[in-house]
Each structure stands twice: as structure tokens, then as C-alpha cells.
């Protein structure tokens, strides 16, 4: 154990700094790729086809992520990550090549898209699981998770900007190839990190032995297929992320309409949505530096309430772009902390033999919620168009999320924290 006062020393380690630099490359390229792909496909085949290709890619990647991480939990990092990474690099290059071929059949594009989406290794899950091994104190682990989540938010901000700059400087196909090169380079560059290579060499956690002669019911088989998400503890971690994603998906349709009506045009949408990311960066820094006395469960509920509470005023603020931007920024203060707290809860409460897969459910939960939110908002817009209707529904959704947060807070206070978690909550 390092002496007190050295919690931040881990960030000054050149090995950690190099890994963080690689993470920046990976996250920026990952955020730039969807934009470059959408523009490149739309340039040759139209926006409808481009949107459908993007939807297939996101859906396949989202729902396959936990199963890809399960391979790591089952067979070990050293056996899975490098082969999967190499296969993913090849399939991504083939996918981009097919996209750039005007003569390629549409079905071939979809097949190549599925293969490229299902192939990547769960490298981010390995990195997030490794923070608990790199950090020597609870505060160091919290700081590493915080920096990781802040870099992810930074990637979301910079990725589209980088993609737009490339597309202004070269053709859509050339821009897509440039982003692809960065994505492949980032996926291979991570193996130059000594921290990452050390994490890969760690053997898989011992799996609990199943009781002999225990009859296998259909419920037991279903839990085996579902994996760690079948555990109530993980579902309570993921539920706030699903609710947050649902609101973000709903805002994905509400904000463009507000931008068109009140901010001077649809092209102002990015500025309004950027308020959430700005709040997330500020909130992430705040969470990393503040000392919490509450348990991880209590923090999780409070952060969900902090996210949803401001959005309940959407029905009152939608007519003013500035007013909505302030609401989004205040709500965004809880976004990055919710991610950080989720990973800390997984480190603290989930068995090590399922931790990689459990980590993937954090972004997957948000993505599932986002899909639900933007789909429901689209259906409502088709029936009752207008920003006012969407804003009222957003307020109702926020109130429902607040009620869920209150239930989680009550549950957290009625459940006595384990000694390890109680000690961690006082240390972080």
C-alpha cells in the first residue's frame, strides 16, 4: 500500500500516461468512425441506406459486446484479446473496402458490416478491469476510472470534430480510410502498453464449480445464457444507465426541434447537445476530487436523481434554446459520474470471473436506453409532431426516472453495506 498523499502519483507514472494517450487515440477514432461512415455511405448510396447501415452496426455491436467479453472471462485475456483484435482489424478494413466499392451489392455491405461489428475484442472492458489491478489504493482506482471516463467524454467531443475536419480536407471515402487507419492503429497500439500487456498475462479468475447432480432447470439455463446481468446487483447498477440513455435518446429528437425553432436552425443542434458533454466533463472532474461519505449504492441513486431532476423542467424551458442548454448542462453534471460509479460498483460487488462481461453492460445499458428513447420519441413525433409535445413527454419521463431514483435510494439505505464497501466509501 502506498503512503497517504500519493493517490495521484499513479497518474504521473509514464506507463499510465502512455496508456491514457493510447486510450485517447482509440476513443477519438471510435467516435469519428460513425460520422465518417455515415457521410461516406450517404455520398454513394443515399442517406437512408447510410442510416440503415449505421443502425445495423450499432445494434450488432451493442448486443454482441457482453458475449464477446464473456469469451475473455471464460478463456482468459491472453488467449482471446490479441486474436480477436487482429480479426477485427481485417474485418474492418474489408468492410470499408466494400463500402467504397460502388459495384458492391447492398447485401454484401450489410454482411461486411455485421462481421466488422461482431469481431472486436472487449479491450475497453480489459482496461477498466485492469484499473483495480493497477491502482494500489481505493482512491487511486477511483481516480483511474475517473480519468478513463473523462477521456471517453473527450472522445465523444473531439471525434465528430476530427471527422468533420478530415471530410473538409479530402473526399468522404478518403476521410473514412483515414479514420479507419487511426482506429486500426489504436487497436494495435494498445499492445505497446506495459500496463496492458501485464493485464493480459493475468490468468482468468477461477470459476466456481457447479454442484454435482444438481438438476438443470430452464431458469438455471436462462441465467447461464444471460450471464451476470441475471444477477440483481448488476441490474441495479445498469438500470440508472438505461434510464439515462432513454432520456438522452429522447433528447436526440427534442433538441433538433428546439434548435430549429429557437436557436436559428438545425445546424445549432450540436451546440445544444454539447452542453451535456460539457456538464459531463465538469461533473467527472468534480466526482474525481470530492470525498464522498455515502456508500456506492447511495451515490448511484443520488446521481440518477441529479441527472433526471433538471430534465423534469423541460416542459417549461423548451421554448428557450438558452434555457434548455442550461438544463442540459446541469443534468450533464451527473452523466460521467454515473459511469464512474458504475465501474466502481462492479469492481466492488461483482465476482472477478464475470467482471469483463459485467463492465460491458455499463455502455450497453446506456445504448439500449438510447435506442428505446429515440424510437419512442420518433413514434410520438409521427402521431403528434412538435417540440412542445416532446418536451412534455420528456418531463414525464424525467419524473418517472426520479421515482426510480427514489426507490433505488430507499433500497440503498435499507440494505446494510458490506464491510468492504463501507470502508471503500469512506476512503473514496
Coordinates of N, CA and C in Angstrom, one line a residue, residues 125-339:
X125 N -13.2 -3.2 -21.8 CA -13.5 -3.9 -20.6 C -12.3 -4.4 -19.9
X126 N -11.3 -4.8 -20.7 CA -10.0 -5.3 -20.1 C -9.3 -4.1 -19.4
X127 N -9.3 -2.9 -20.0 CA -8.7 -1.8 -19.4 C -9.4 -1.4 -18.1
X128 N -10.7 -1.3 -18.2 CA -11.4 -0.9 -17.0 C -11.3 -1.9 -15.8
X129 N -11.2 -3.2 -16.2 CA -11.0 -4.2 -15.2 C -9.6 -4.1 -14.6
X130 N -8.6 -3.7 -15.5 CA -7.2 -3.6 -15.0 C -7.0 -2.4 -14.1
X131 N -7.9 -1.4 -14.0 CA -7.6 -0.3 -13.1 C -7.6 -0.7 -11.7
X132 N -8.4 -1.7 -11.3 CA -8.4 -2.2 -10.0 C -7.1 -3.0 -9.7
X133 N -6.4 -3.4 -10.7 CA -5.1 -4.1 -10.5 C -4.0 -3.1 -10.5
X134 N -4.1 -2.0 -11.3 CA -3.0 -1.0 -11.4 C -3.0 -0.1 -10.1
X135 N -4.2 0.3 -9.7 CA -4.3 1.2 -8.5 C -4.0 0.4 -7.3
X136 N -3.3 1.0 -6.4 CA -2.9 0.3 -5.1 C -3.7 0.7 -3.9
X137 N -4.5 1.8 -4.1 CA -5.5 2.2 -3.1 C -6.8 2.4 -3.7
X138 N -7.9 2.5 -2.9 CA -9.2 2.7 -3.4 C -9.3 4.1 -4.1
X139 N -8.6 5.1 -3.6 CA -8.6 6.4 -4.2 C -7.9 6.4 -5.5
X140 N -6.9 5.6 -5.7 CA -6.2 5.5 -7.0 C -7.1 4.9 -8.0
X141 N -7.8 3.8 -7.6 CA -8.7 3.1 -8.5 C -9.8 4.1 -9.0
X142 N -10.3 4.8 -8.0 CA -11.4 5.8 -8.4 C -10.8 6.9 -9.3
X143 N -9.6 7.3 -9.1 CA -9.0 8.3 -10.0 C -8.8 7.8 -11.4
X144 N -8.3 6.6 -11.5 CA -8.1 5.9 -12.8 C -9.4 5.8 -13.5
X145 N -10.4 5.3 -12.9 CA -11.7 5.2 -13.5 C -12.2 6.6 -14.0
X146 N -12.0 7.6 -13.1 CA -12.5 9.0 -13.4 C -11.8 9.5 -14.7
X147 N -10.5 9.4 -14.7 CA -9.7 9.8 -15.9 C -10.2 9.1 -17.2
X148 N -10.4 7.8 -17.0 CA -10.8 7.0 -18.2 C -12.1 7.5 -18.7
X149 N -13.1 7.7 -17.8 CA -14.4 8.2 -18.2 C -14.3 9.6 -18.8
X150 N -13.5 10.4 -18.2 CA -13.3 11.8 -18.8 C -12.7 11.7 -20.2
X151 N -11.8 10.8 -20.4 CA -11.2 10.7 -21.8 C -12.3 10.1 -22.7
X152 N -13.2 9.3 -22.2 CA -14.3 8.8 -23.1 C -15.2 10.0 -23.5
X153 N -15.5 10.9 -22.6 CA -16.3 12.0 -22.9 C -15.6 13.0 -23.8
X154 N -14.3 13.1 -23.6 CA -13.5 13.9 -24.5 C -13.5 13.3 -25.9
X155 N -13.4 12.0 -26.0 CA -13.5 11.4 -27.3 C -14.8 11.7 -28.0
X156 N -15.9 11.7 -27.3 CA -17.2 12.0 -27.9 C -17.2 13.4 -28.4
X157 N -16.5 14.3 -27.7 CA -16.5 15.7 -28.2 C -15.6 15.9 -29.4
X158 N -14.4 15.3 -29.4 CA -13.4 15.5 -30.4 C -13.6 14.7 -31.6
X159 N -14.2 13.4 -31.5 CA -14.3 12.5 -32.6 C -15.1 13.1 -33.8
X160 N -16.3 13.7 -33.6 CA -17.0 14.3 -34.7 C -16.3 15.5 -35.3
X161 N -15.6 16.2 -34.4 CA -14.8 17.4 -34.9 C -13.7 16.9 -35.9
X162 N -13.0 15.9 -35.4 CA -11.9 15.3 -36.3 C -12.4 14.8 -37.6
X163 N -13.6 14.1 -37.5 CA -14.2 13.5 -38.7 C -14.6 14.6 -39.7
X164 N -15.2 15.7 -39.2 CA -15.6 16.8 -40.0 C -14.4 17.5 -40.6
X165 N -13.3 17.7 -39.9 CA -12.1 18.3 -40.4 C -11.5 17.5 -41.6
X166 N -11.5 16.1 -41.4 CA -11.0 15.3 -42.4 C -11.9 15.3 -43.7
X167 N -13.2 15.4 -43.5 CA -14.1 15.4 -44.6 C -14.1 16.7 -45.4
X168 N -13.7 17.7 -44.7 CA -13.5 19.0 -45.4 C -12.2 19.1 -46.2
X169 N -11.2 18.3 -45.7 CA -9.9 18.3 -46.4 C -9.7 17.3 -47.5
X170 N -10.6 16.3 -47.5 CA -10.5 15.2 -48.5 C -11.9 14.7 -48.8
X171 N -11.9 13.7 -49.8 CA -13.2 13.2 -50.2 C -13.8 12.3 -49.0
X172 N -15.1 12.0 -49.0 CA -15.7 11.2 -48.0 C -15.0 9.8 -47.9
X173 N -14.7 9.2 -49.0 CA -14.0 7.9 -48.9 C -12.6 8.0 -48.4
X174 N -11.9 9.0 -48.7 CA -10.5 9.2 -48.2 C -10.6 9.5 -46.7
X175 N -11.6 10.3 -46.3 CA -11.8 10.6 -44.9 C -12.1 9.3 -44.1
X176 N -12.9 8.4 -44.6 CA -13.3 7.2 -44.0 C -12.0 6.3 -43.8
X177 N -11.2 6.3 -44.9 CA -10.0 5.5 -44.8 C -9.0 6.0 -43.7
X178 N -8.9 7.3 -43.6 CA -8.0 8.0 -42.6 C -8.5 7.6 -41.2
X179 N -9.8 7.7 -41.0 CA -10.3 7.4 -39.7 C -10.1 5.9 -39.4
X180 N -10.3 5.0 -40.4 CA -10.1 3.6 -40.2 C -8.7 3.3 -39.9
X181 N -7.8 3.9 -40.5 CA -6.3 3.7 -40.2 C -6.1 4.1 -38.7
X182 N -6.7 5.2 -38.3 CA -6.5 5.6 -36.9 C -7.1 4.6 -35.9
X183 N -8.3 4.0 -36.3 CA -8.9 3.0 -35.5 C -8.1 1.7 -35.4
X184 N -7.6 1.3 -36.5 CA -6.8 0.1 -36.5 C -5.5 0.3 -35.8
X185 N -4.9 1.5 -36.0 CA -3.6 1.8 -35.3 C -3.8 1.8 -33.8
X186 N -4.9 2.4 -33.4 CA -5.2 2.5 -31.9 C -5.4 1.1 -31.3
X187 N -6.1 0.2 -32.1 CA -6.4 -1.1 -31.6 C -5.1 -1.9 -31.4
X188 N -4.1 -1.7 -32.3 CA -2.8 -2.4 -32.2 C -1.9 -1.7 -31.3
X189 N -2.0 -0.4 -31.2 CA -1.1 0.4 -30.3 C -1.2 0.0 -28.9
X190 N -2.4 -0.4 -28.5 CA -2.6 -0.7 -27.1 C -1.7 -1.8 -26.6
X191 N -1.3 -2.7 -27.5 CA -0.4 -3.8 -27.1 C 1.1 -3.3 -26.8
X192 N 1.4 -2.0 -27.1 CA 2.7 -1.5 -26.7 C 2.7 -1.0 -25.3
X193 N 1.5 -0.9 -24.6 CA 1.5 -0.5 -23.2 C 1.9 -1.6 -22.3
X194 N 2.9 -1.4 -21.4 CA 3.3 -2.4 -20.5 C 2.2 -2.7 -19.5
X195 N 1.4 -1.7 -19.1 CA 0.3 -2.0 -18.2 C -0.7 -3.0 -18.8
X196 N -1.0 -2.7 -20.1 CA -2.0 -3.6 -20.8 C -1.4 -5.0 -21.0
X197 N -0.1 -5.1 -21.3 CA 0.5 -6.4 -21.5 C 0.5 -7.2 -20.2
X198 N 0.7 -6.5 -19.1 CA 0.7 -7.1 -17.8 C -0.7 -7.6 -17.5
X199 N -1.7 -6.8 -17.8 CA -3.1 -7.2 -17.6 C -3.4 -8.5 -18.4
X200 N -2.9 -8.5 -19.6 CA -3.2 -9.7 -20.5 C -2.6 -11.0 -19.9
X201 N -1.5 -10.9 -19.3 CA -0.8 -12.1 -18.7 C -1.5 -12.6 -17.5
X202 N -2.4 -11.8 -16.9 CA -3.1 -12.3 -15.7 C -4.0 -13.5 -16.1
X203 N -3.9 -14.6 -15.4 CA -4.8 -15.8 -15.7 C -6.2 -15.5 -15.4
X204 N -7.1 -16.2 -16.1 CA -8.5 -15.9 -15.8 C -8.9 -16.4 -14.4
X205 N -9.9 -15.7 -13.8 CA -10.3 -16.0 -12.4 C -10.9 -17.4 -12.4
X206 N -10.7 -18.1 -11.3 CA -11.2 -19.4 -11.1 C -12.7 -19.3 -11.1
X207 N -13.3 -20.2 -11.9 CA -14.8 -20.2 -11.9 C -15.3 -21.1 -10.9
X208 N -16.4 -20.8 -10.2 CA -17.0 -21.6 -9.2 C -17.5 -22.9 -9.8
X209 N -17.2 -24.0 -9.1 CA -17.6 -25.3 -9.6 C -19.1 -25.6 -9.3
X210 N -19.8 -26.0 -10.4 CA -21.2 -26.3 -10.2 C -21.4 -27.5 -9.3
X211 N -22.5 -27.4 -8.5 CA -22.8 -28.5 -7.7 C -23.1 -29.8 -8.5
X212 N -22.6 -30.9 -8.0 CA -22.8 -32.1 -8.8 C -24.2 -32.7 -8.6
X213 N -24.7 -33.2 -9.6 CA -26.0 -33.9 -9.6 C -27.2 -32.9 -9.3
X214 N -26.9 -31.6 -9.6 CA -28.0 -30.6 -9.5 C -28.8 -30.6 -10.8
X215 N -30.1 -30.8 -10.7 CA -30.9 -30.7 -11.9 C -30.9 -29.3 -12.5
X216 N -30.8 -29.3 -13.9 CA -30.7 -28.0 -14.6 C -32.1 -27.6 -15.1
X217 N -32.7 -26.7 -14.4 CA -34.0 -26.2 -14.8 C -33.9 -25.2 -15.9
X218 N -35.0 -24.9 -16.5 CA -35.0 -23.9 -17.6 C -34.5 -22.5 -17.1
X219 N -34.9 -22.2 -15.9 CA -34.5 -20.9 -15.3 C -33.0 -20.9 -15.1
X220 N -32.4 -22.0 -14.7 CA -30.9 -22.0 -14.5 C -30.2 -21.9 -15.8
X221 N -30.8 -22.6 -16.9 CA -30.2 -22.4 -18.2 C -30.3 -21.0 -18.7
X222 N -31.4 -20.4 -18.4 CA -31.6 -19.0 -18.9 C -30.6 -18.0 -18.2
X223 N -30.4 -18.3 -16.9 CA -29.4 -17.4 -16.2 C -28.0 -17.6 -16.7
X224 N -27.7 -18.9 -17.1 CA -26.4 -19.1 -17.7 C -26.2 -18.4 -19.0
X225 N -27.3 -18.4 -19.9 CA -27.2 -17.7 -21.1 C -27.1 -16.2 -20.9
X226 N -27.9 -15.7 -20.0 CA -27.9 -14.2 -19.7 C -26.6 -13.7 -19.1
X227 N -25.9 -14.6 -18.4 CA -24.7 -14.1 -17.8 C -24.9 -13.3 -16.5
X228 N -24.0 -12.4 -16.2 CA -24.0 -11.6 -15.0 C -25.2 -10.7 -14.9
X229 N -25.8 -10.3 -16.0 CA -27.0 -9.4 -16.0 C -28.2 -10.1 -15.3
X230 N -28.1 -11.4 -15.1 CA -29.2 -12.1 -14.4 C -29.1 -11.8 -12.9
X231 N -27.9 -11.3 -12.5 CA -27.8 -11.0 -11.0 C -28.4 -9.7 -10.7
X232 N -29.3 -9.7 -9.6 CA -29.9 -8.4 -9.2 C -29.0 -7.3 -9.0
X233 N -27.8 -7.6 -8.4 CA -26.8 -6.5 -8.1 C -26.4 -5.8 -9.4
X234 N -26.2 -6.5 -10.5 CA -25.8 -5.8 -11.7 C -26.9 -5.1 -12.4
X235 N -28.1 -5.7 -12.3 CA -29.3 -5.0 -12.8 C -29.5 -3.7 -12.2
X236 N -29.3 -3.6 -10.8 CA -29.5 -2.3 -10.2 C -28.4 -1.3 -10.5
X237 N -27.2 -1.8 -10.9 CA -26.2 -0.9 -11.5 C -26.6 -0.4 -12.8
X238 N -27.1 -1.2 -13.7 CA -27.4 -0.9 -15.1 C -28.7 -0.1 -15.2
X239 N -29.7 -0.3 -14.4 CA -31.0 0.3 -14.5 C -30.8 1.9 -14.6
X240 N -30.1 2.6 -13.8 CA -29.9 4.0 -14.0 C -29.3 4.4 -15.3
X241 N -28.5 3.6 -15.9 CA -27.9 3.8 -17.2 C -28.9 3.7 -18.3
X242 N -29.8 2.7 -18.1 CA -30.8 2.5 -19.1 C -31.7 3.7 -19.1
X243 N -32.1 4.2 -17.9 CA -33.0 5.4 -17.8 C -32.3 6.6 -18.3
X244 N -31.0 6.8 -18.0 CA -30.3 7.9 -18.6 C -30.2 7.9 -20.1
X245 N -29.9 6.7 -20.6 CA -29.9 6.5 -22.1 C -31.2 6.8 -22.7
X246 N -32.3 6.4 -22.1 CA -33.6 6.7 -22.6 C -33.9 8.2 -22.7
X247 N -33.5 8.9 -21.7 CA -33.6 10.4 -21.8 C -32.7 11.0 -22.8
X248 N -31.5 10.5 -23.0 CA -30.6 11.0 -24.0 C -31.1 10.7 -25.4
X249 N -31.7 9.5 -25.6 CA -32.3 9.2 -26.9 C -33.5 10.1 -27.2
X250 N -34.3 10.4 -26.1 CA -35.5 11.3 -26.3 C -35.0 12.7 -26.7
X251 N -33.9 13.2 -26.0 CA -33.3 14.5 -26.3 C -32.8 14.5 -27.7
X252 N -32.4 13.3 -28.3 CA -31.9 13.3 -29.6 C -32.9 13.8 -30.7
X253 N -34.2 13.7 -30.4 CA -35.2 14.3 -31.3 C -35.7 15.6 -30.8
X254 N -35.8 15.8 -29.5 CA -36.3 17.1 -28.9 C -35.3 18.2 -29.2
X255 N -34.0 18.1 -29.0 CA -33.1 19.2 -29.2 C -33.1 19.7 -30.6
X256 N -33.0 18.8 -31.7 CA -33.0 19.4 -33.0 C -34.3 20.2 -33.3
X257 N -35.4 19.8 -32.8 CA -36.6 20.7 -33.0 C -36.5 22.0 -32.3
X258 N -36.0 22.0 -31.0 CA -35.8 23.2 -30.3 C -34.8 24.1 -31.0
X259 N -33.7 23.5 -31.6 CA -32.7 24.3 -32.3 C -33.3 24.9 -33.5
X260 N -34.2 24.2 -34.2 CA -34.8 24.7 -35.4 C -35.7 25.9 -35.1
X261 N -36.5 25.7 -34.0 CA -37.5 26.7 -33.6 C -36.9 27.9 -32.9
X262 N -35.9 27.7 -32.1 CA -35.5 28.8 -31.2 C -34.0 29.2 -31.3
X263 N -33.2 28.4 -31.9 CA -31.7 28.7 -31.9 C -31.2 29.1 -33.3
X264 N -32.1 29.2 -34.3 CA -31.7 29.7 -35.5 C -31.5 28.7 -36.6
X265 N -31.7 27.4 -36.3 CA -31.5 26.4 -37.4 C -31.1 25.1 -36.9
X266 N -31.3 24.0 -37.7 CA -30.9 22.7 -37.3 C -29.4 22.5 -37.0
X267 N -28.6 23.3 -37.7 CA -27.2 23.2 -37.5 C -26.7 23.6 -36.1
X268 N -27.6 24.2 -35.3 CA -27.2 24.6 -33.9 C -27.4 23.4 -33.0
X269 N -27.9 22.3 -33.5 CA -28.2 21.1 -32.6 C -26.9 20.7 -31.8
X270 N -25.8 20.6 -32.5 CA -24.6 20.2 -31.9 C -24.2 21.0 -30.7
X271 N -24.4 22.3 -30.8 CA -24.1 23.2 -29.7 C -24.9 22.9 -28.5
X272 N -26.2 22.7 -28.7 CA -27.1 22.4 -27.5 C -26.7 21.0 -26.9
X273 N -26.5 20.0 -27.8 CA -26.2 18.7 -27.2 C -24.8 18.7 -26.6
X274 N -23.9 19.6 -27.1 CA -22.6 19.7 -26.4 C -22.7 20.2 -25.0
X275 N -23.8 20.8 -24.6 CA -23.9 21.2 -23.2 C -23.9 20.0 -22.3
X276 N -24.5 18.9 -22.7 CA -24.5 17.7 -21.9 C -23.1 17.2 -21.7
X277 N -22.3 17.1 -22.8 CA -20.9 16.7 -22.7 C -20.1 17.6 -21.8
X278 N -20.3 18.9 -22.0 CA -19.6 19.9 -21.1 C -19.9 19.7 -19.7
X279 N -21.2 19.5 -19.4 CA -21.5 19.2 -18.0 C -20.9 17.9 -17.5
X280 N -20.8 16.9 -18.4 CA -20.2 15.6 -18.0 C -18.8 15.7 -17.7
X281 N -18.0 16.6 -18.4 CA -16.6 16.8 -18.1 C -16.4 17.4 -16.8
X282 N -17.2 18.5 -16.5 CA -17.1 19.2 -15.3 C -17.5 18.3 -14.1
X283 N -18.6 17.6 -14.3 CA -19.0 16.6 -13.3 C -18.1 15.5 -13.0
X284 N -17.4 15.1 -14.1 CA -16.4 14.0 -13.9 C -15.2 14.5 -13.1
X285 N -14.7 15.7 -13.3 CA -13.6 16.3 -12.5 C -14.1 16.4 -11.1
X286 N -15.3 16.9 -10.9 CA -15.8 17.1 -9.5 C -15.9 15.8 -8.8
X287 N -16.4 14.8 -9.4 CA -16.5 13.5 -8.8 C -15.2 12.9 -8.4
X288 N -14.2 13.1 -9.3 CA -12.9 12.5 -9.0 C -12.2 13.2 -7.8
X289 N -12.5 14.5 -7.5 CA -11.8 15.2 -6.5 C -12.6 15.2 -5.2
X290 N -13.9 15.1 -5.2 CA -14.7 15.2 -4.0 C -14.6 13.9 -3.1
X291 N -14.7 14.1 -1.8 CA -14.7 12.9 -0.9 C -16.2 12.6 -0.5
X292 N -16.6 11.4 -0.9 CA -18.0 11.0 -0.6 C -18.0 10.2 0.7
X293 N -19.0 10.5 1.5 CA -19.2 9.7 2.7 C -20.2 8.6 2.5
X294 N -21.0 8.7 1.5 CA -22.1 7.8 1.2 C -21.6 6.5 0.6
X295 N -22.3 5.4 0.7 CA -22.0 4.2 0.0 C -22.1 4.3 -1.5
X296 N -21.5 3.3 -2.2 CA -21.6 3.4 -3.7 C -23.1 3.3 -4.1
X297 N -23.9 2.4 -3.5 CA -25.3 2.3 -3.8 C -26.0 3.6 -3.7
X298 N -25.8 4.3 -2.6 CA -26.4 5.6 -2.3 C -26.0 6.6 -3.4
X299 N -24.7 6.7 -3.7 CA -24.2 7.6 -4.7 C -24.9 7.4 -6.0
X300 N -25.1 6.1 -6.4 CA -25.7 5.8 -7.6 C -27.1 6.3 -7.8
X301 N -27.9 6.2 -6.7 CA -29.3 6.7 -6.7 C -29.3 8.2 -6.7
X302 N -28.4 8.9 -5.9 CA -28.3 10.3 -5.9 C -27.9 10.9 -7.3
X303 N -27.0 10.2 -7.9 CA -26.5 10.7 -9.2 C -27.7 10.6 -10.3
X304 N -28.5 9.5 -10.2 CA -29.6 9.4 -11.1 C -30.6 10.5 -10.8
X305 N -30.8 10.8 -9.6 CA -31.7 11.9 -9.2 C -31.2 13.3 -9.7
X306 N -29.9 13.5 -9.6 CA -29.2 14.7 -10.1 C -29.3 14.8 -11.6
X307 N -29.3 13.7 -12.3 CA -29.5 13.7 -13.8 C -30.9 14.0 -14.2
X308 N -31.9 13.3 -13.6 CA -33.2 13.4 -14.0 C -34.0 14.7 -13.5
X309 N -33.6 15.2 -12.3 CA -34.3 16.3 -11.8 C -34.3 17.5 -12.7
X310 N -33.2 18.0 -13.2 CA -33.3 19.2 -14.1 C -34.1 18.9 -15.4
X311 N -34.1 17.7 -15.9 CA -34.9 17.4 -17.1 C -36.4 17.5 -16.9
X312 N -36.8 17.4 -15.6 CA -38.2 17.5 -15.4 C -38.8 18.9 -15.7
X313 N -37.9 19.9 -15.9 CA -38.3 21.2 -16.2 C -38.3 21.4 -17.7
X314 N -38.1 20.4 -18.5 CA -38.1 20.5 -20.0 C -39.4 21.2 -20.5
X315 N -40.5 20.8 -19.9 CA -41.8 21.4 -20.4 C -41.9 22.9 -20.2
X316 N -41.0 23.4 -19.3 CA -41.0 24.9 -19.0 C -40.0 25.6 -19.8
X317 N -38.9 24.9 -20.2 CA -37.7 25.6 -20.7 C -37.5 25.3 -22.2
X318 N -38.4 24.5 -22.9 CA -38.1 24.1 -24.2 C -38.2 25.3 -25.2
X319 N -39.0 26.3 -24.9 CA -39.2 27.4 -25.8 C -38.0 28.3 -25.9
X320 N -37.0 28.2 -25.0 CA -35.8 29.0 -25.0 C -34.6 28.1 -25.2
X321 N -33.9 28.3 -26.3 CA -32.7 27.4 -26.5 C -31.7 27.6 -25.4
X322 N -31.5 28.9 -24.9 CA -30.6 29.1 -23.8 C -31.0 28.4 -22.5
X323 N -32.3 28.5 -22.3 CA -32.8 27.9 -21.1 C -32.6 26.4 -21.1
X324 N -32.9 25.7 -22.3 CA -32.7 24.3 -22.4 C -31.3 23.9 -22.3
X325 N -30.4 24.8 -22.9 CA -28.9 24.5 -22.8 C -28.5 24.5 -21.3
X326 N -29.0 25.4 -20.5 CA -28.6 25.4 -19.1 C -29.1 24.1 -18.4
X327 N -30.3 23.7 -18.7 CA -30.9 22.5 -18.1 C -30.0 21.3 -18.5
X328 N -29.6 21.2 -19.8 CA -28.8 20.1 -20.3 C -27.5 20.1 -19.6
X329 N -26.9 21.2 -19.4 CA -25.5 21.3 -18.8 C -25.6 20.9 -17.3
X330 N -26.6 21.3 -16.6 CA -26.8 20.9 -15.2 C -27.1 19.4 -15.1
X331 N -27.9 18.9 -16.0 CA -28.2 17.5 -16.0 C -27.0 16.7 -16.3
X332 N -26.2 17.2 -17.3 CA -25.0 16.5 -17.7 C -23.9 16.4 -16.6
X333 N -24.0 17.2 -15.6 CA -23.0 17.1 -14.5 C -23.0 15.7 -13.9
X334 N -24.1 14.9 -14.0 CA -24.2 13.6 -13.4 C -23.9 12.5 -14.4
X335 N -23.7 12.8 -15.7 CA -23.5 11.7 -16.7 C -22.2 11.0 -16.5
X336 N -21.1 11.6 -16.5 CA -19.8 11.0 -16.3 C -19.7 10.3 -14.9
X337 N -20.1 11.0 -13.8 CA -20.0 10.4 -12.5 C -20.9 9.1 -12.5
X338 N -22.0 9.0 -13.2 CA -22.8 7.8 -13.2 C -22.0 6.6 -13.8
X339 N -21.2 6.9 -14.9 CA -20.4 5.9 -15.5 C -19.3 5.5 -14.5

